[in-house]
XYZ file of C-alpha atoms in Angstrom:
82
model
C 18.654 10.578 6.896
C 15.482 9.587 8.633
C 15.197 8.866 12.305
C 13.861 5.565 13.597
C 10.614 7.346 14.524
C 10.213 8.747 10.998
C 10.828 5.331 9.478
C 8.246 3.755 11.783
C 5.746 6.532 10.972
C 6.282 5.858 7.257
C 5.774 2.128 7.864
C 2.493 2.760 9.694
C 1.332 5.046 6.881
C 2.138 2.461 4.181
C 0.444 -0.288 6.178
C -2.646 1.913 6.628
C -2.753 2.614 2.882
C -2.393 -1.120 2.187
C -5.335 -1.837 4.493
C -7.453 0.913 2.914
C -6.665 -0.478 -0.544
C -7.757 -3.972 0.511
C -10.996 -2.635 2.001
C -11.755 -0.518 -1.084
C -11.065 -3.440 -3.393
C -13.322 -5.751 -1.382
C -16.105 -3.154 -1.534
C -15.757 -2.824 -5.325
C -15.745 -6.578 -5.863
C -18.860 -6.927 -3.699
C -20.611 -4.247 -5.747
C -19.841 -5.993 -9.015
C -20.627 -9.443 -7.618
C -23.870 -8.027 -6.241
C -25.017 -7.124 -9.729
C -24.004 -3.464 -9.953
C -22.303 -4.186 -13.280
C -23.362 -7.273 -15.164
C -22.176 -9.207 -18.162
C -18.963 -8.686 -20.056
C -18.330 -5.254 -18.538
C -18.561 -6.676 -15.021
C -16.253 -9.538 -15.936
C -13.694 -7.110 -17.379
C -13.910 -4.945 -14.276
C -13.321 -7.931 -11.972
C -10.280 -8.884 -14.085
C -8.973 -5.307 -13.871
C -9.567 -5.184 -10.127
C -7.559 -8.372 -9.655
C -4.726 -6.887 -11.713
C -4.783 -3.633 -9.741
C -4.806 -5.629 -6.520
C -1.687 -7.556 -7.531
C 0.065 -4.366 -8.640
C -0.754 -2.464 -5.462
C 0.214 -5.392 -3.224
C 3.545 -5.513 -5.032
C 3.969 -1.752 -4.633
C 3.255 -1.894 -0.897
C 5.618 -4.862 -0.462
C 8.403 -2.997 -2.280
C 7.824 0.155 -0.228
C 8.010 -1.810 3.023
C 11.120 -3.658 1.827
C 12.726 -0.319 1.004
C 11.974 0.902 4.516
C 13.595 -2.249 5.887
C 16.790 -1.305 4.062
C 16.943 2.228 5.495
C 19.388 2.732 8.338
C 18.024 5.266 10.821
C 20.128 8.273 11.660
C 21.286 8.879 15.209
C 19.159 11.771 16.540
C 21.775 12.538 19.184
C 24.380 13.402 16.558
C 22.570 16.436 15.144
C 21.459 17.196 11.626
C 23.917 16.691 8.783
C 25.486 19.805 7.286
C 24.039 20.958 3.978
């Protein structure tokens, strides 16, 4: 079982990854919109980026929801026997 501190550390890590994903996606979209990839290939890439964005947002939401369902262990009770 995870302690409350470990759960919160995991939450911060997931939230940081979510933020990094958003920043990376924005940078890629700006590159394509800025003319780095034109025509049909650029259009396909933008469509793919939107799909990846939805998928990753869903993944981050599920990971955070899973953390919400975890009950922290009591650190004063000692580690469970193996």
